[in-house]
C-alpha positions as a LaTeX table, in Angstrom:
\begin{tabular}{lrrr}
\hline
Residue & $x$ (\AA) & $y$ (\AA) & $z$ (\AA) \\
\hline
Met1 & 0.00 & 0.00 & 0.00 \\
Ser2 & 1.42 & 3.39 & $-1.00$ \\
Ser3 & 2.22 & 6.12 & 1.50 \\
Lys4 & $-0.43$ & 8.38 & $-0.04$ \\
Ile5 & $-3.17$ & 5.79 & 0.45 \\
Gln6 & $-2.08$ & 5.16 & 4.03 \\
Gln7 & $-2.09$ & 8.88 & 4.80 \\
Glu8 & $-5.52$ & 9.34 & 3.23 \\
Arg9 & $-6.99$ & 6.50 & 5.26 \\
Gly10 & $-5.29$ & 7.82 & 8.37 \\
Leu11 & $-6.85$ & 11.26 & 7.90 \\
Leu12 & $-10.29$ & 9.79 & 7.30 \\
Leu13 & $-9.91$ & 7.59 & 10.38 \\
Leu14 & $-8.87$ & 10.61 & 12.46 \\
Ser15 & $-11.92$ & 12.48 & 11.20 \\
Thr16 & $-14.13$ & 9.52 & 12.09 \\
Ile17 & $-12.86$ & 9.31 & 15.67 \\
Ser18 & $-13.07$ & 13.07 & 16.17 \\
Ser19 & $-16.59$ & 13.26 & 14.73 \\
Phe20 & $-17.79$ & 10.47 & 17.00 \\
Ser21 & $-16.29$ & 12.12 & 20.07 \\
Phe22 & $-17.80$ & 15.54 & 19.36 \\
Ala23 & $-21.14$ & 13.99 & 18.40 \\
Val24 & $-21.51$ & 12.15 & 21.70 \\
Ile25 & $-20.36$ & 15.10 & 23.80 \\
Gly26 & $-22.50$ & 17.62 & 21.92 \\
Ile27 & $-25.74$ & 15.66 & 21.88 \\
Val28 & $-25.49$ & 14.51 & 25.50 \\
Leu29 & $-24.37$ & 17.86 & 26.92 \\
Gly30 & $-26.78$ & 19.82 & 24.72 \\
Ser31 & $-29.68$ & 17.72 & 25.95 \\
Ile32 & $-28.62$ & 18.16 & 29.58 \\
Val33 & $-28.29$ & 21.96 & 29.45 \\
Gly34 & $-31.22$ & 22.38 & 27.07 \\
Ser35 & $-29.22$ & 24.00 & 24.28 \\
Leu36 & $-30.43$ & 23.74 & 20.70 \\
Val37 & $-27.15$ & 24.99 & 19.27 \\
Ile38 & $-25.04$ & 22.45 & 21.18 \\
Val39 & $-27.35$ & 19.67 & 20.02 \\
Phe40 & $-26.98$ & 21.11 & 16.50 \\
Asp41 & $-23.21$ & 20.99 & 16.89 \\
Gly42 & $-23.37$ & 17.39 & 18.06 \\
Ala43 & $-25.81$ & 16.43 & 15.32 \\
Tyr44 & $-23.51$ & 17.97 & 12.72 \\
Ser45 & $-20.65$ & 15.87 & 14.09 \\
Leu46 & $-22.87$ & 12.79 & 13.89 \\
Val47 & $-23.70$ & 13.55 & 10.27 \\
Ser48 & $-20.00$ & 14.17 & 9.64 \\
Leu49 & $-19.28$ & 10.75 & 11.10 \\
Ala50 & $-21.69$ & 9.04 & 8.73 \\
Leu51 & $-20.28$ & 10.96 & 5.77 \\
Thr52 & $-16.72$ & 10.17 & 6.78 \\
Met53 & $-17.62$ & 6.48 & 6.86 \\
Leu54 & $-18.89$ & 6.95 & 3.32 \\
Ser55 & $-15.57$ & 8.52 & 2.35 \\
Leu56 & $-13.65$ & 5.68 & 3.98 \\
Gly57 & $-15.67$ & 3.17 & 1.98 \\
Ala58 & $-15.06$ & 5.09 & $-1.23$ \\
Ala59 & $-11.34$ & 5.40 & $-0.50$ \\
His60 & $-11.11$ & 1.67 & 0.20 \\
Tyr61 & $-12.83$ & 0.84 & $-3.09$ \\
Ile62 & $-10.85$ & 3.35 & $-5.14$ \\
His63 & $-7.52$ & 1.89 & $-4.07$ \\
Lys64 & $-8.40$ & $-1.75$ & $-4.70$ \\
Pro65 & $-5.86$ & $-3.13$ & $-7.20$ \\
Glu66 & $-8.50$ & $-5.10$ & $-9.10$ \\
Val67 & $-10.64$ & $-2.01$ & $-9.78$ \\
Asp68 & $-10.44$ & $-0.68$ & $-13.33$ \\
Lys69 & $-9.36$ & 2.93 & $-12.86$ \\
Thr70 & $-9.79$ & 3.89 & $-16.51$ \\
Thr71 & $-13.59$ & 3.79 & $-16.66$ \\
Pro72 & $-15.89$ & 6.83 & $-16.38$ \\
Gln73 & $-17.68$ & 5.06 & $-13.54$ \\
Phe74 & $-14.48$ & 5.03 & $-11.51$ \\
Ala75 & $-13.86$ & 8.72 & $-12.18$ \\
Met76 & $-17.36$ & 9.50 & $-10.91$ \\
Ile77 & $-16.84$ & 7.96 & $-7.45$ \\
Glu78 & $-15.12$ & 10.88 & $-5.71$ \\
Pro79 & $-17.37$ & 13.67 & $-7.05$ \\
Ala80 & $-20.43$ & 11.52 & $-6.34$ \\
Val81 & $-19.37$ & 11.01 & $-2.72$ \\
Ile82 & $-18.69$ & 14.73 & $-2.31$ \\
Ala83 & $-22.06$ & 15.58 & $-3.87$ \\
Ile84 & $-23.80$ & 13.27 & $-1.40$ \\
Lys85 & $-21.90$ & 14.81 & 1.51 \\
Gly86 & $-22.85$ & 18.32 & 0.42 \\
Ser87 & $-26.50$ & 17.39 & $-0.07$ \\
Val88 & $-26.80$ & 15.82 & 3.38 \\
Ile89 & $-25.15$ & 18.80 & 5.07 \\
Ala90 & $-27.45$ & 21.19 & 3.20 \\
Val91 & $-30.54$ & 19.27 & 4.34 \\
Met92 & $-29.27$ & 19.33 & 7.92 \\
Cys93 & $-28.77$ & 23.10 & 7.72 \\
Leu94 & $-32.34$ & 23.57 & 6.50 \\
Trp95 & $-33.71$ & 21.35 & 9.27 \\
Ser96 & $-31.69$ & 23.23 & 11.89 \\
Phe97 & $-32.91$ & 26.57 & 10.55 \\
Tyr98 & $-36.52$ & 25.43 & 10.83 \\
Ser99 & $-36.01$ & 24.10 & 14.38 \\
Ala100 & $-34.33$ & 27.31 & 15.52 \\
Val101 & $-37.03$ & 29.55 & 14.06 \\
Glu102 & $-39.64$ & 27.39 & 15.76 \\
Ala103 & $-37.76$ & 27.77 & 19.07 \\
Ile104 & $-37.64$ & 31.57 & 18.68 \\
Leu105 & $-41.35$ & 31.76 & 17.95 \\
Ser106 & $-42.11$ & 29.60 & 20.98 \\
Gly107 & $-40.24$ & 31.88 & 23.38 \\
Gly108 & $-36.58$ & 30.93 & 23.07 \\
Arg109 & $-34.44$ & 28.54 & 25.11 \\
Asp110 & $-33.35$ & 28.91 & 28.73 \\
Ile111 & $-29.87$ & 27.40 & 29.02 \\
Asn112 & $-26.94$ & 27.04 & 31.41 \\
Ala113 & $-24.58$ & 29.56 & 29.83 \\
Gly114 & $-21.64$ & 28.75 & 32.10 \\
Val115 & $-21.47$ & 25.07 & 31.13 \\
Ala116 & $-22.13$ & 25.97 & 27.51 \\
Leu117 & $-19.24$ & 28.46 & 27.45 \\
Ala118 & $-16.86$ & 25.78 & 28.69 \\
Phe119 & $-18.09$ & 23.39 & 26.02 \\
Gly120 & $-17.74$ & 26.09 & 23.38 \\
Met121 & $-14.08$ & 26.73 & 24.18 \\
Val122 & $-13.21$ & 23.03 & 24.11 \\
Ser123 & $-15.17$ & 22.52 & 20.90 \\
Val124 & $-13.59$ & 25.44 & 19.04 \\
Thr125 & $-10.09$ & 24.31 & 19.98 \\
Gly126 & $-10.69$ & 20.67 & 19.09 \\
Cys127 & $-12.48$ & 21.31 & 15.81 \\
Tyr128 & $-9.97$ & 23.86 & 14.56 \\
Ala129 & $-7.02$ & 21.63 & 15.47 \\
Thr130 & $-8.60$ & 18.74 & 13.56 \\
Tyr131 & $-9.32$ & 21.00 & 10.57 \\
Arg132 & $-5.78$ & 22.38 & 10.41 \\
Tyr133 & $-4.19$ & 18.95 & 10.63 \\
Ile134 & $-6.41$ & 17.38 & 7.97 \\
Lys135 & $-6.14$ & 20.44 & 5.71 \\
Leu136 & $-2.35$ & 20.50 & 5.77 \\
Lys137 & $-2.01$ & 16.76 & 5.27 \\
Ser138 & $-4.63$ & 16.64 & 2.49 \\
Glu139 & $-2.70$ & 19.26 & 0.53 \\
Asn140 & 0.42 & 17.11 & 0.71 \\
Ile141 & $-1.30$ & 14.03 & $-0.70$ \\
Glu142 & $-3.74$ & 15.85 & $-3.03$ \\
Ser143 & $-6.76$ & 13.88 & $-1.82$ \\
Ala144 & $-10.19$ & 15.20 & $-2.79$ \\
Leu145 & $-11.85$ & 13.08 & $-0.11$ \\
Ala146 & $-9.54$ & 14.35 & 2.63 \\
Asp147 & $-10.01$ & 17.90 & 1.38 \\
Ala148 & $-13.79$ & 17.45 & 1.65 \\
Glu149 & $-13.26$ & 16.29 & 5.23 \\
Ala150 & $-11.30$ & 19.47 & 5.94 \\
Lys151 & $-14.23$ & 21.53 & 4.62 \\
Gln152 & $-16.56$ & 19.69 & 6.96 \\
Trp153 & $-14.28$ & 20.48 & 9.89 \\
Ile154 & $-13.98$ & 24.17 & 9.10 \\
Met155 & $-17.77$ & 24.27 & 9.07 \\
Asp156 & $-17.83$ & 22.48 & 12.41 \\
Thr157 & $-15.31$ & 25.01 & 13.73 \\
Val158 & $-17.53$ & 27.90 & 12.69 \\
Ile159 & $-20.50$ & 26.19 & 14.35 \\
Ser160 & $-18.45$ & 25.93 & 17.53 \\
Val161 & $-17.48$ & 29.60 & 17.30 \\
Ala162 & $-21.17$ & 30.44 & 16.91 \\
Val163 & $-21.93$ & 28.35 & 19.99 \\
Leu164 & $-19.26$ & 30.14 & 21.98 \\
Ala165 & $-20.32$ & 33.59 & 20.78 \\
Gly166 & $-23.98$ & 32.87 & 21.43 \\
Phe167 & $-23.42$ & 31.78 & 25.00 \\
Phe168 & $-21.05$ & 34.64 & 25.67 \\
Ile169 & $-23.74$ & 37.06 & 24.52 \\
Ala170 & $-26.33$ & 35.21 & 26.59 \\
Lys171 & $-24.09$ & 35.43 & 29.65 \\
Leu172 & $-23.66$ & 39.17 & 29.16 \\
Leu173 & $-27.38$ & 39.72 & 28.67 \\
Met174 & $-28.12$ & 37.90 & 31.92 \\
Met175 & $-26.13$ & 40.57 & 33.74 \\
Thr176 & $-28.13$ & 43.44 & 32.29 \\
Gln177 & $-31.68$ & 44.73 & 32.21 \\
Tyr178 & $-32.12$ & 42.79 & 28.97 \\
Ala179 & $-31.82$ & 39.40 & 30.67 \\
Gly180 & $-35.18$ & 38.40 & 29.22 \\
Tyr181 & $-33.66$ & 38.34 & 25.75 \\
Ala182 & $-30.96$ & 35.84 & 26.72 \\
Val183 & $-33.30$ & 32.95 & 25.90 \\
Tyr184 & $-33.16$ & 33.95 & 22.22 \\
Ala185 & $-29.37$ & 33.81 & 21.92 \\
Asp186 & $-29.21$ & 30.03 & 21.53 \\
Pro187 & $-31.70$ & 29.59 & 18.64 \\
Thr188 & $-30.54$ & 32.82 & 17.00 \\
Met189 & $-27.02$ & 31.41 & 16.72 \\
Val190 & $-28.44$ & 28.31 & 15.06 \\
Val191 & $-30.31$ & 30.46 & 12.54 \\
Leu192 & $-27.19$ & 32.46 & 11.70 \\
Ala193 & $-25.00$ & 29.36 & 11.50 \\
Ser194 & $-27.50$ & 27.54 & 9.27 \\
Val195 & $-27.77$ & 30.46 & 6.85 \\
Tyr196 & $-23.99$ & 30.78 & 6.68 \\
Phe197 & $-23.33$ & 27.06 & 6.34 \\
Ile198 & $-25.75$ & 26.41 & 3.54 \\
Ile199 & $-23.30$ & 28.16 & 1.19 \\
Val200 & $-20.49$ & 25.61 & 1.62 \\
Pro201 & $-22.47$ & 22.42 & 0.91 \\
Val202 & $-24.27$ & 24.07 & $-2.02$ \\
Lys203 & $-20.87$ & 24.89 & $-3.54$ \\
Met204 & $-19.71$ & 21.33 & $-2.88$ \\
Val205 & $-22.75$ & 19.92 & $-4.66$ \\
Trp206 & $-22.51$ & 22.39 & $-7.55$ \\
Leu207 & $-18.85$ & 21.66 & $-8.26$ \\
Ser208 & $-19.31$ & 17.92 & $-7.89$ \\
Val209 & $-22.33$ & 17.83 & $-10.19$ \\
His210 & $-20.37$ & 19.92 & $-12.68$ \\
Glu211 & $-17.53$ & 17.38 & $-12.55$ \\
Leu212 & $-19.95$ & 14.45 & $-12.88$ \\
Leu213 & $-21.54$ & 16.02 & $-15.94$ \\
Glu214 & $-18.14$ & 16.66 & $-17.48$ \\
Ile215 & $-17.19$ & 13.02 & $-16.94$ \\
His216 & $-20.51$ & 11.98 & $-18.44$ \\
Gly217 & $-19.81$ & 14.16 & $-21.46$ \\
Gln218 & $-22.40$ & 16.85 & $-20.73$ \\
Pro219 & $-20.96$ & 20.26 & $-19.84$ \\
Met220 & $-22.88$ & 22.19 & $-17.18$ \\
Ala221 & $-23.62$ & 25.03 & $-19.59$ \\
His222 & $-25.32$ & 22.60 & $-21.96$ \\
Val223 & $-27.47$ & 21.15 & $-19.18$ \\
Met224 & $-28.47$ & 24.60 & $-17.89$ \\
Ser225 & $-29.49$ & 25.71 & $-21.38$ \\
Lys226 & $-32.05$ & 22.93 & $-21.72$ \\
\hline
\end{tabular}
């Protein structure tokens, strides 16, 4: 097995372990403190885990020696996987947006800002460290799958920053005459994060579909003109 293949699998495995860890912590802690945005963070990590498993499966198949690497079907594997990843993330963003708006309309969420702040700091540090490591290593081996993982982790990092910022704002509001508005900080952060995040997966899907059409012999411009 070549060094490039080993490194790619290693990065995907690292992403899998990290996603699982953050998913469990986020969902459990978010449920305990009653935070929608922490649950969202954990749910995103859980989705990332499933998508990373998909990438691992694709990477394993791609590097099988008996696989014919000259066929169009083979060339379509990576962009197809990335398109699926982007689509799933986009759907999750839409679902999160809906849930957050519903929470705002129902009076917001009362949360334990102190515990949430601690989680936010740990999450930001962990997610960014994972992103930087995978990003740097993926550039060295020129792996599209590993690069897609890095994009997932930068999104997770931004989610974590949103979590941290939201709870910091909530904590400040609790110390002022506007304490009643603190309950809206949590779902508002989810709304903002969802709107921001939808851009990345849409781009992933667009570029992947473009590549798939090119492989299939149908340029995007031709398809759009129909």
